[in-house]
Amino acid sequence: MKPELPCQGSRFEELFSGGGAALFSFAMGLSAVAAPLLALSAGYDAGQVGVYVAGSAFAQLATRSFMGSLMRRIADKYFVTLAGVAMAFSCAVFVESTAWWAFLLSQVFQGIARGLFWTGTQTHAVRTSRSSVGAIAKVNLASGIGLITGPVIAGPIVDHWSAATALTVATVAGLAVVLPAALMVRLPPMRPTRPDGASRAVWRRPGVGMASWAGASAGAWRSLMNSYVPIILDQARQSSSVIGVVVGVANATSIAGGAGAGWIREARLRSWLVGGILVTGLGLTLFGLLAGQALVAGAALALSGAGAGLLQTVGPALATEAVSPDERGEAIASAGTFRAAALLAAPLSVAALITVTTVPVAVAIAGAAMALPPLLNRRRSA
């Protein structure tokens, strides 16, 4: 049972958390389109862009791994503030210079910003709400709006002005995150109920372990969506318009899955989480095997997206329900660390597989691997 806080259920807190998430995601969506285009125009090739962007995943993984202990010393709202500043800096430095060090620094600071923001804002939302899953669902819905509008607006800005202009807009949006963060109530830092090391590590607890695998599955889905899914559709001779529609629908179902998860009762979180992992993995498998049939492949990817969106909400919520109130921040950080690791590991694993098979089959294998642990768990429990 969560201790009652004066701000629990406050509409203002929901507004500030959601506003910060929308602004941060808007900046991230702008940057995701503008930064690679600016790099290409500056003379980098596609392979080099991929290597530099991987620096963001490394930085996010490193940041998430320290968040559990940091949240025992610093109030969660300050991580949101720092994240906005870091996102603004990551965009501004690449506008100022397109040298290799600026591109790398830009990606590293974006990874730091993402690690700080999602752990800080989800922890704050959970601590100021009576329902963990409802709070995270609202934050994810707000961030989904930003992730959709950012890329949509980035295109016309790049076409009419430049990629540098789009990154300048992203810089302003990142700095704007500081305003809602400043208005959020200041909660005391997390305080462990027992000395470090006196109990089993948080990530090894049953509920947190399952939530961490959910985070890994959602992270793997997102990384494959941003890398190999468009390539598979292109190799299947689908038009650019079809590719755009298929990817757009999958992103939309991901947002819908995350928002719909807010209605799930805490007692049913584990069952829905297992189902979400299965749907996400098997949907990707079907997509890889049926990529040549646009309608069927799109439906499979949309189904997978709904599962991934659900996991992004249910995973952190289950993690917070499995630990004591003072360990909620560390539990969310643990699930986020696994997500960040998957963002890096999934495309590298597929890259290794395509040395012996085709890209669609490699993605199908990756999807099956994501669905395997829950299936094995059920067999052991039977």
XYZ file of C-alpha atoms in Angstrom:
382
model
C 0.000 0.000 0.000
C 1.446 3.353 -1.039
C 1.700 6.103 1.567
C -0.739 8.959 0.913
C 0.932 12.078 -0.431
C -0.616 15.572 -0.415
C -0.265 15.777 -4.210
C -1.632 12.313 -5.037
C -4.265 12.512 -7.744
C -3.455 16.189 -8.428
C -4.480 17.286 -11.920
C -1.671 19.817 -11.850
C 0.941 17.119 -11.297
C -0.500 15.107 -14.201
C -0.412 18.237 -16.359
C 3.201 19.044 -15.478
C 4.444 15.455 -15.933
C 2.524 15.035 -19.182
C 3.589 18.435 -20.503
C 7.230 17.660 -19.814
C 6.907 14.268 -21.511
C 5.257 15.798 -24.601
C 7.910 18.521 -24.929
C 10.818 16.141 -24.373
C 9.446 13.602 -26.865
C 8.735 16.369 -29.375
C 12.399 17.420 -29.187
C 13.479 13.783 -29.464
C 11.225 13.209 -32.497
C 12.579 16.304 -34.241
C 16.145 15.250 -33.532
C 15.571 11.676 -34.743
C 14.775 13.032 -38.212
C 16.991 16.108 -38.381
C 20.262 14.810 -36.888
C 20.808 11.948 -39.409
C 19.840 14.249 -42.315
C 22.269 16.917 -41.131
C 24.972 14.266 -40.783
C 24.391 12.971 -44.326
C 24.483 16.490 -45.753
C 27.759 17.065 -43.865
C 29.362 14.104 -45.662
C 28.868 11.177 -43.278
C 27.778 7.903 -44.900
C 24.920 5.705 -43.627
C 27.283 3.294 -41.870
C 29.010 6.099 -39.975
C 25.665 7.554 -38.916
C 24.683 4.170 -37.477
C 27.915 3.912 -35.496
C 27.558 7.383 -34.008
C 23.876 6.848 -33.150
C 24.919 3.688 -31.266
C 26.745 6.048 -28.899
C 23.341 7.243 -27.695
C 22.350 3.699 -26.709
C 25.638 3.195 -24.838
C 25.182 6.478 -22.964
C 21.580 5.690 -22.044
C 22.558 2.235 -20.780
C 25.339 3.695 -18.638
C 23.050 6.415 -17.259
C 20.241 4.004 -16.389
C 22.662 1.738 -14.526
C 23.453 4.558 -12.056
C 19.924 5.912 -11.637
C 18.904 3.608 -8.781
C 21.580 4.937 -6.436
C 21.289 8.540 -7.677
C 17.585 8.634 -6.835
C 18.444 8.033 -3.188
C 20.346 11.340 -3.195
C 18.549 13.653 -5.634
C 14.825 14.475 -5.918
C 13.258 12.930 -9.031
C 12.011 16.271 -10.472
C 15.609 17.457 -10.870
C 16.358 14.555 -13.221
C 13.598 15.865 -15.497
C 15.190 19.334 -15.452
C 18.653 17.938 -16.208
C 17.205 15.815 -19.007
C 15.697 18.837 -20.748
C 19.002 20.729 -20.554
C 20.947 17.688 -21.802
C 18.545 17.232 -24.743
C 18.884 20.920 -25.660
C 22.681 20.701 -25.494
C 22.736 17.542 -27.633
C 20.866 19.375 -30.419
C 22.686 22.715 -30.085
C 26.188 21.241 -30.225
C 25.505 19.571 -33.599
C 24.037 22.793 -34.996
C 27.178 24.625 -33.934
C 29.561 22.095 -35.513
C 29.228 18.978 -37.693
C 32.714 17.716 -36.805
C 32.984 14.086 -35.658
C 33.429 15.038 -32.012
C 30.289 17.221 -32.085
C 28.207 14.436 -33.639
C 29.449 11.942 -31.049
C 28.915 14.407 -28.184
C 25.422 15.103 -29.479
C 24.465 11.434 -29.438
C 26.052 10.781 -26.036
C 24.138 13.656 -24.420
C 20.902 12.541 -26.051
C 21.387 9.082 -24.488
C 22.082 10.687 -21.094
C 18.976 12.855 -21.468
C 16.751 9.885 -22.277
C 18.063 7.863 -19.348
C 17.535 10.746 -16.917
C 14.144 11.749 -18.232
C 12.278 8.453 -18.415
C 13.439 7.193 -15.034
C 12.811 10.542 -13.367
C 9.415 11.302 -14.885
C 7.986 7.773 -14.505
C 9.116 7.585 -10.887
C 7.593 10.988 -10.138
C 4.314 10.040 -11.842
C 4.051 6.809 -9.839
C 4.819 8.546 -6.550
C 2.157 11.224 -7.103
C -0.631 8.899 -8.252
C -2.831 6.281 -6.603
C -2.435 3.951 -9.602
C 1.034 3.051 -10.927
C -0.208 1.716 -14.251
C -2.596 4.647 -14.766
C 0.134 7.206 -14.044
C 2.632 5.640 -16.457
C -0.051 5.227 -19.129
C -0.775 8.975 -19.026
C 2.914 9.861 -19.274
C 3.393 7.454 -22.192
C 0.335 8.855 -23.987
C 1.706 12.391 -23.683
C 5.116 11.260 -24.911
C 3.461 9.446 -27.818
C 1.857 12.695 -28.940
C 5.296 14.338 -28.937
C 6.890 11.433 -30.805
C 4.270 11.707 -33.554
C 4.238 15.491 -33.944
C 8.044 15.866 -33.775
C 8.866 13.901 -36.958
C 5.771 15.259 -38.755
C 6.907 18.851 -38.172
C 10.582 18.056 -38.793
C 9.934 17.140 -42.451
C 8.506 20.511 -43.582
C 11.129 22.427 -41.558
C 13.948 20.497 -43.267
C 12.315 20.922 -46.705
C 11.691 24.666 -46.385
C 14.712 25.642 -44.298
C 17.312 23.089 -43.157
C 18.049 20.205 -40.818
C 20.006 22.634 -38.631
C 16.866 24.757 -38.257
C 14.884 21.700 -37.138
C 17.569 20.932 -34.546
C 17.384 24.540 -33.345
C 13.644 24.104 -32.767
C 14.438 20.870 -30.884
C 16.908 22.821 -28.735
C 14.175 25.273 -27.730
C 11.745 22.405 -26.993
C 14.364 20.728 -24.795
C 14.908 23.913 -22.800
C 11.132 24.319 -22.470
C 11.031 21.051 -20.469
C 12.595 23.007 -17.599
C 9.332 24.951 -17.050
C 6.952 22.051 -16.241
C 9.793 20.364 -14.338
C 10.149 23.452 -12.126
C 6.404 23.395 -11.377
C 6.388 19.734 -10.328
C 6.186 19.166 -6.577
C 9.514 18.383 -4.935
C 9.364 14.927 -3.343
C 12.161 13.763 -1.039
C 14.792 11.436 -2.537
C 14.162 7.705 -2.188
C 15.391 6.220 1.075
C 16.178 2.495 1.227
C 14.344 0.624 3.971
C 17.379 -1.636 4.455
C 21.120 -1.069 3.983
C 22.466 -1.785 0.487
C 23.269 -5.444 0.074
C 21.047 -6.560 2.967
C 18.470 -8.022 0.632
C 18.326 -9.522 -2.808
C 19.139 -7.034 -5.606
C 16.021 -5.288 -6.887
C 16.348 -6.585 -10.447
C 16.380 -10.186 -9.146
C 12.979 -9.891 -7.437
C 10.288 -11.935 -9.274
C 8.098 -8.991 -10.295
C 10.994 -6.711 -11.220
C 12.708 -9.483 -13.174
C 9.597 -9.995 -15.303
C 9.211 -6.230 -15.734
C 12.840 -5.976 -16.835
C 12.253 -8.608 -19.529
C 9.207 -6.616 -20.632
C 11.411 -3.526 -20.898
C 13.922 -5.512 -22.966
C 11.163 -6.736 -25.304
C 9.786 -3.211 -25.804
C 13.305 -1.887 -26.392
C 14.080 -4.612 -28.930
C 10.838 -3.854 -30.786
C 11.641 -0.153 -30.954
C 15.219 -0.715 -32.142
C 14.083 -3.090 -34.905
C 11.361 -0.639 -35.943
C 14.005 2.067 -36.326
C 16.449 -0.139 -38.230
C 15.470 -3.353 -40.020
C 11.688 -3.062 -40.446
C 11.909 -0.395 -43.201
C 14.711 -2.369 -44.861
C 12.602 -5.560 -44.924
C 9.650 -3.735 -46.450
C 11.903 -2.144 -49.052
C 13.446 -5.511 -49.953
C 9.904 -6.885 -50.331
C 9.401 -4.242 -53.075
C 6.901 -2.208 -51.106
C 6.592 1.445 -52.130
C 7.771 4.284 -49.913
C 4.143 5.247 -49.306
C 3.277 1.726 -48.145
C 6.346 1.609 -45.900
C 5.355 4.918 -44.330
C 1.783 3.765 -43.708
C 2.856 0.421 -42.215
C 5.385 2.032 -39.858
C 2.937 4.812 -38.949
C 0.163 2.339 -38.108
C 2.549 0.276 -35.954
C 3.591 3.396 -34.031
C -0.055 4.363 -33.577
C -1.001 0.934 -32.191
C 1.986 1.164 -29.845
C 0.644 4.425 -28.421
C -2.878 2.947 -28.211
C -1.557 -0.153 -26.425
C 0.243 1.983 -23.857
C -2.779 4.215 -23.269
C -5.194 1.286 -23.027
C -2.982 -0.377 -20.423
C -4.011 2.349 -17.994
C -7.303 0.498 -17.450
C -5.611 -2.707 -16.274
C -6.004 -3.495 -12.578
C -2.837 -3.969 -10.537
C -3.835 -7.569 -9.704
C -3.770 -8.484 -13.421
C -0.502 -6.779 -14.376
C 1.581 -9.964 -14.515
C -0.863 -11.803 -16.799
C -1.127 -8.868 -19.186
C 2.640 -8.449 -19.193
C 3.193 -12.087 -20.203
C 0.579 -11.704 -22.938
C 2.225 -8.487 -24.139
C 5.628 -10.160 -24.454
C 4.122 -13.032 -26.445
C 2.180 -10.723 -28.766
C 5.197 -8.472 -29.353
C 7.555 -11.331 -30.182
C 5.182 -13.456 -32.258
C 3.950 -10.388 -34.169
C 7.530 -9.607 -35.200
C 8.051 -13.231 -36.217
C 4.975 -13.188 -38.454
C 6.037 -9.856 -39.927
C 9.456 -11.243 -40.874
C 7.962 -14.335 -42.486
C 5.144 -12.512 -44.346
C 6.799 -9.226 -45.322
C 5.970 -9.767 -49.002
C 2.242 -9.481 -48.270
C 1.792 -5.843 -47.273
C -1.629 -6.152 -45.654
C -0.848 -9.241 -43.572
C 2.644 -8.021 -42.652
C 1.224 -4.642 -41.637
C -1.398 -6.314 -39.447
C 1.276 -8.457 -37.764
C 3.455 -5.407 -37.131
C 0.486 -3.454 -35.774
C -0.311 -6.313 -33.396
C 3.305 -6.395 -32.290
C 3.218 -2.628 -31.768
C 0.166 -2.864 -29.517
C 1.993 -5.431 -27.405
C 5.139 -3.286 -27.196
C 3.119 -0.229 -26.160
C 1.386 -2.225 -23.449
C 4.777 -3.432 -22.152
C 6.081 0.140 -21.908
C 3.291 0.903 -19.453
C 2.745 -2.394 -17.637
C 6.448 -3.196 -17.193
C 7.407 -0.199 -15.007
C 4.065 -0.441 -13.172
C 4.647 -4.095 -12.250
C 8.187 -3.258 -11.146
C 6.894 -0.628 -8.706
C 4.216 -2.956 -7.320
C 6.813 -5.674 -6.595
C 8.966 -3.561 -4.242
C 8.602 -1.318 -1.208
C 7.706 2.365 -1.750
C 11.298 3.520 -1.211
C 12.566 1.139 -3.900
C 10.214 2.224 -6.689
C 12.765 4.474 -8.377
C 15.367 1.716 -8.401
C 12.827 -0.763 -9.798
C 11.903 1.581 -12.664
C 15.601 2.221 -13.330
C 16.224 -1.541 -13.468
C 13.490 -2.109 -16.060
C 14.798 0.875 -18.020
C 18.351 -0.470 -17.983
C 17.205 -3.696 -19.619
C 15.299 -1.663 -22.222
C 18.409 0.410 -22.993
C 20.497 -2.761 -23.301
C 18.004 -4.235 -25.765
C 18.047 -1.049 -27.844
C 21.698 -1.793 -28.462
C 21.733 -5.600 -28.470
C 18.761 -6.340 -30.753
C 20.071 -4.715 -33.960
C 23.560 -6.106 -33.306
C 22.099 -9.616 -32.914
C 20.166 -9.289 -36.159
C 23.313 -7.979 -37.861
C 25.115 -11.150 -36.742
C 22.258 -13.389 -37.947
C 22.159 -11.888 -41.436
C 25.662 -13.200 -42.061
C 24.063 -16.668 -42.308
C 20.470 -15.922 -43.331
C 18.211 -13.223 -44.811
C 17.111 -10.067 -42.986
C 13.415 -11.127 -42.725
C 14.334 -14.516 -41.279
C 16.781 -12.880 -38.849
C 14.038 -10.555 -37.563
C 11.633 -13.500 -37.332
C 14.185 -15.366 -35.189
C 14.643 -12.297 -32.984
C 10.865 -12.098 -32.476
C 10.675 -15.773 -31.553
C 13.525 -15.312 -29.061
C 11.594 -12.478 -27.392
C 8.529 -14.722 -26.924
C 10.480 -17.750 -25.676
C 11.033 -16.921 -21.948
C 7.293 -16.576 -21.068
C 6.555 -19.834 -22.912
C 9.325 -21.653 -21.032
C 8.088 -20.153 -17.758
C 4.592 -21.490 -18.362
C 5.909 -24.964 -19.132
C 7.909 -25.000 -15.903
C 4.867 -23.860 -13.938
C 2.620 -26.512 -15.528
